[in-house]
């Protein structure tokens, strides 16, 4: 663990079939008015909405609702929530849904009482949060982003076409998150595998950096193996509780900051996908998969030892008598084969992109330095064309 | 993750070569008087004591000292600390040392303002803590117990010869812990490998339970692999920072509750070793190693699938053409070979036990049910004789 770090994660996780039974006790610690934030109609169809409302009523809470939060939540939707918080003096923002809904809730938390333009101040200028904030909690119904146990909030400004991510400090993390794997049964196969790749991408973005292999790398390899094994089991039987519960917990651990400790971290794939998302609104995990394959084939010669280790430790590739380059290539091939096996879409065209979008996506992508090779805009365009 | 769980760990970890620089800022959050708890002379020889005192003075703290905390900290030493806390109205207990010192600090925290006999109330009757407590923090100088990021406190009552462990809730966890791997350079080779086995034992006690293999098991396998690889590197070069830092972080993660989530957990080896420790005062990790080998050989037929997985995933044993029993045996043999390789003592006689002690140790051992086989006192005696 070469690089010094501070680790602090105060989110309480209630996990399992009976985890919702902890909601009432948690609610007692907060004031009268709760802002319930959710997406479209899913949680009404599967009954989660009714169960949550029943507990909120039992706890004697006044409930205000912000519904219709979309994948890649927009700045304008977030501002709607800020308005509701101010008007109703909300004391807890309860997000019920996936990462988009929780990201939106965190955005509302820091922005409701911000006097400047919050998007500029917090998502573009990364200024410290110096205004009053509102506690956030979550009930997770879709797996992948890890937003239930971190400070991440990705908001899309639909006017400027900027999808910007910000990691807020621990006092913005959800105070508690309720994770019931059964809530994910109704998620479509498409969304499930998209979530699995999202988890794997978070792990790989943290793994493919540095010349060492520290304990964090060993943990990442374990979570990748668990993600692969359990995705296969869940595809056989979507109601395999053991598999769905492992997939859910993998996603949380993949981005609760523990799997990034003492790692420089890359995140270039996410930077490219964020702009892809701003233009196409595609499923986040699918966009990540499409970009990852050509990206890793482009950079692996600059980190061949780590890519070779990825092949042997994560995919069980036999190393005997092969060059490191050959082993590394086999690892990326195994990743691609796994995407095909799971029905993960890896073509930008199939994800709704047009050829005209590619230069705009490339030009608007943030370029980072943490990975094995710093890209140029031309290289990003080349990578986008390779997965078009 | 079949079994429901709640996970909450609010300890702040400052890790690395410069981690002590965070002490002053942390101290600002507490009152005037600090009780400094430490062991014998080690921290004065290696300069840590002087650096900590300098920072305490800079922060304008009044310092009270409890020194001479021994391995297997005694109840009477703990009560000395309670006296100091009450007399000086201490607002922070700062433990500088290894697990024994931190365990003692937690004991002082819950006991100083307890009106009944604390050992009976908290360590024997496991009653909830209902009296005023004092915040605990730690600066770790010896690796193994994980006490720096959990609620564990093992205290030895020297009169009744009972070494009893208690896991206190999260508000008793250290508020912050400072982990500088360089502080462990001066630890003897004997203590270092003892600490490594302590870490591995914590992982195995959590691993060898249940009929499933969930994400927690994958993480445990990763931490065992990292412990093995880095112990070998540190034995070659005790000042290999990368190795010592991984060993240190492995120990923390091995017992910060994350590696026990959704696991029934065993802990029978620790129950036997605690009584061994009460009679012999041997190095905890060495005692665990001695007991583990005959214990696992005794129980593996009752959990052969998991022991076979342990062999292939942790030790890289080739499975092809072998029975599960044969593979499982090879895994335990590999564990024994590793102990020999590291110079871990696995004979009770060499650890200071006498033949007369064995029945007393067996009879006074708590028998648990979490593992693959519930032992009888006769079986415990048999196991003790096998490692005598």
XYZ file of C-alpha atoms in Angstrom, chain B residues 82-364:
283
model
C -10.083 3.329 34.921
C -8.792 4.987 38.078
C -6.700 7.437 36.025
C -9.672 8.284 33.772
C -11.932 9.101 36.713
C -9.276 11.029 38.640
C -8.258 13.187 35.663
C -11.568 13.519 33.820
C -9.934 12.101 30.675
C -11.610 13.049 27.367
C -9.635 10.786 24.982
C -7.862 7.465 25.533
C -4.988 7.235 23.036
C -3.550 3.722 22.719
C -0.043 3.491 21.244
C 0.948 -0.108 20.571
C -0.521 -3.373 19.351
C -3.806 -5.141 19.935
C -3.217 -5.709 23.639
C -2.823 -1.996 24.285
C -5.878 -1.075 22.176
C -7.996 -3.836 23.769
C -7.014 -2.514 27.187
C -7.962 1.045 26.109
C -11.442 -0.111 25.024
C -11.827 -1.936 28.311
C -10.990 1.247 30.193
C -13.444 3.189 28.005
C -16.470 1.072 28.948
C -15.393 0.305 32.543
C -14.201 3.603 34.012
C -17.750 4.753 34.840
C -19.311 1.314 35.396
C -20.833 0.930 38.879
C -20.875 -2.895 38.891
C -17.896 -5.229 38.421
C -17.046 -4.489 34.752
C -15.464 -7.880 34.000
C -18.583 -9.736 35.113
C -21.014 -7.293 33.503
C -19.320 -6.773 30.117
C -16.981 -9.753 29.516
C -18.876 -12.583 31.197
C -22.541 -11.528 31.051
C -22.227 -9.573 27.742
C -24.564 -6.858 29.063
C -25.129 -3.737 26.920
C -22.973 -0.717 27.780
C -25.299 1.682 29.627
C -22.784 3.927 31.396
C -20.746 6.910 30.221
C -17.816 5.877 27.960
C -14.636 7.701 26.879
C -13.596 7.959 23.188
C -10.689 5.705 22.164
C -8.133 6.265 19.379
C -5.054 4.301 18.406
C -1.586 4.541 16.910
C -0.686 1.035 15.772
C 2.867 -0.268 16.212
C 2.286 -4.030 16.018
C 0.117 -5.891 13.543
C -2.342 -8.741 13.872
C -5.393 -8.302 16.044
C -7.332 -5.753 13.946
C -8.320 -4.023 17.187
C -7.583 -0.669 15.485
C -10.822 -0.867 13.467
C -13.272 -2.935 15.530
C -14.953 -3.256 18.904
C -13.018 -6.263 20.149
C -11.498 -6.268 23.612
C -9.905 -9.356 25.139
C -9.067 -9.038 28.837
C -7.456 -11.645 31.077
C -8.658 -11.966 34.626
C -5.465 -13.209 36.282
C -7.271 -14.320 39.468
C -9.920 -16.481 37.806
C -7.606 -17.424 34.900
C -10.358 -16.424 32.442
C -9.271 -14.701 29.203
C -12.563 -13.341 27.874
C -13.266 -11.532 24.615
C -16.105 -9.128 23.948
C -17.014 -7.277 20.753
C -18.401 -3.863 21.681
C -20.688 -1.837 19.368
C -19.424 0.759 16.886
C -19.422 3.691 19.319
C -16.584 1.921 21.191
C -14.485 1.396 18.026
C -11.429 3.686 17.847
C -12.592 7.071 16.513
C -9.421 7.173 14.454
C -6.417 4.904 14.023
C -3.030 5.885 12.661
C -1.235 3.110 10.775
C 2.359 3.739 9.732
C 3.917 0.531 8.359
C 7.397 1.841 9.201
C 6.489 1.591 12.899
C 6.414 -2.187 12.455
C 10.028 -2.421 11.171
C 11.372 -2.736 14.717
C 8.992 -5.585 15.587
C 10.975 -8.843 15.906
C 10.695 -11.479 13.204
C 9.022 -13.712 15.815
C 6.331 -11.098 16.546
C 5.880 -10.299 12.847
C 5.134 -13.864 11.777
C 2.982 -14.332 14.873
C 0.967 -11.311 13.708
C 0.694 -12.687 10.180
C -0.704 -15.970 11.479
C -3.087 -14.071 13.764
C -4.426 -12.314 10.653
C -4.699 -15.593 8.738
C -6.463 -17.231 11.681
C -9.038 -14.429 11.835
C -9.701 -14.996 8.142
C -9.922 -18.792 8.473
C -12.244 -18.600 11.494
C -14.678 -16.615 9.331
C -14.091 -18.661 6.166
C -14.590 -22.227 7.401
C -18.351 -21.968 7.982
C -21.439 -22.341 5.834
C -22.264 -24.485 2.822
C -22.035 -21.601 0.359
C -19.162 -19.546 -1.016
C -20.236 -15.929 -1.063
C -18.447 -12.667 -1.849
C -17.070 -12.557 1.702
C -15.326 -15.887 1.057
C -13.773 -14.526 -2.154
C -12.454 -11.519 -0.195
C -11.037 -13.776 2.531
C -9.205 -15.869 -0.073
C -7.707 -12.654 -1.513
C -6.514 -11.476 1.918
C -5.046 -14.909 2.697
C -3.135 -14.873 -0.612
C -1.890 -11.355 0.076
C -0.842 -12.359 3.621
C 1.123 -15.357 2.346
C 2.841 -13.511 -0.527
C 3.761 -10.497 1.595
C 4.957 -12.524 4.605
C 7.434 -14.229 2.275
C 8.601 -10.850 0.922
C 8.933 -9.347 4.422
C 10.941 -12.340 5.664
C 13.409 -11.742 2.827
C 13.590 -8.015 3.616
C 11.983 -6.819 6.885
C 12.156 -3.223 5.604
C 10.271 -3.926 2.362
C 7.717 -1.136 2.779
C 5.354 -2.565 0.203
C 5.266 -5.931 2.009
C 4.970 -4.497 5.519
C 2.219 -2.105 4.429
C 0.218 -4.929 2.842
C 0.672 -7.093 5.962
C -0.566 -4.189 8.092
C -3.648 -3.465 5.972
C -4.480 -7.188 5.639
C -4.590 -7.433 9.432
C -6.982 -4.492 9.713
C -9.343 -5.772 7.004
C -9.220 -9.319 8.401
C -11.162 -8.246 11.474
C -12.978 -4.983 10.750
C -16.246 -7.028 10.481
C -16.374 -6.823 6.652
C -14.746 -10.251 6.306
C -17.423 -11.809 8.515
C -20.519 -10.442 6.770
C -23.171 -13.071 6.045
C -20.966 -15.768 7.601
C -21.923 -17.914 10.621
C -18.229 -17.820 11.709
C -16.378 -20.383 13.814
C -13.858 -18.890 16.323
C -13.304 -22.228 18.114
C -9.535 -21.982 17.587
C -9.559 -18.593 19.336
C -11.607 -19.991 22.219
C -8.994 -22.708 22.793
C -6.078 -20.294 22.348
C -7.568 -17.778 24.780
C -7.368 -20.399 27.537
C -3.904 -21.400 26.366
C -2.961 -17.723 26.680
C -4.438 -17.504 30.149
C -2.118 -20.341 31.263
C 1.036 -19.750 29.214
C 1.049 -16.096 28.158
C 2.362 -17.297 24.766
C 2.362 -15.112 21.631
C -1.275 -15.146 20.447
C -0.483 -15.918 16.807
C 1.819 -18.817 17.699
C -0.810 -20.337 19.963
C -3.377 -20.028 17.173
C -1.056 -21.770 14.706
C -0.348 -24.640 17.097
C -4.064 -25.286 17.698
C -5.223 -24.647 14.103
C -3.356 -27.517 12.457
C -4.774 -30.420 14.542
C -8.154 -28.643 14.769
C -8.559 -28.338 10.989
C -7.341 -31.908 10.470
C -10.009 -32.929 12.979
C -12.952 -31.052 11.388
C -12.212 -30.927 7.634
C -14.249 -34.076 6.806
C -17.327 -32.126 7.999
C -16.678 -29.264 5.570
C -14.673 -30.971 2.866
C -15.954 -28.820 -0.029
C -14.760 -25.630 1.638
C -11.424 -27.130 2.698
C -10.886 -28.325 -0.881
C -11.651 -24.817 -2.157
C -9.202 -23.428 0.429
C -6.517 -25.709 -1.021
C -7.062 -24.730 -4.651
C -7.905 -21.000 -4.258
C -5.507 -20.038 -1.479
C -2.588 -22.457 -1.954
C -2.899 -23.187 -5.675
C -3.116 -26.955 -5.132
C -3.829 -28.758 -8.413
C -7.172 -30.571 -8.120
C -7.048 -32.703 -11.248
C -7.628 -36.414 -10.623
C -7.746 -36.104 -6.820
C -10.584 -36.755 -4.364
C -11.973 -33.772 -2.447
C -10.597 -35.305 0.749
C -7.107 -35.544 -0.743
C -7.247 -31.948 -1.990
C -8.510 -30.717 1.391
C -5.679 -32.536 3.208
C -3.101 -30.992 0.866
C -4.437 -27.545 1.758
C -3.881 -28.116 5.476
C -0.446 -29.583 4.729
C 0.368 -26.404 2.771
C -0.685 -24.308 5.776
C 1.645 -26.363 8.013
C 4.515 -26.072 5.534
C 3.989 -22.287 5.466
C 4.227 -22.176 9.279
C 7.550 -24.068 9.170
C 8.803 -21.808 6.348
C 8.057 -18.697 8.451
C 9.418 -20.082 11.719
C 5.990 -20.139 13.356
C 6.108 -22.264 16.534
C 3.416 -24.960 16.492
C 4.246 -26.954 19.630
C 2.495 -26.098 22.891
C 5.496 -27.325 24.886
C 7.742 -24.892 23.019
C 5.153 -22.185 23.822
C 5.484 -22.854 27.559
C 2.590 -25.236 28.196
C 2.992 -28.223 30.522
C 1.155 -31.545 30.186
C -0.721 -30.784 33.433
C -2.185 -27.618 31.914
C -3.873 -29.384 28.985
C -6.951 -30.752 30.833
C -7.447 -27.408 32.590
C -7.236 -25.580 29.258
C -9.684 -28.029 27.648
C -12.186 -27.845 30.516
C -12.139 -24.030 30.654
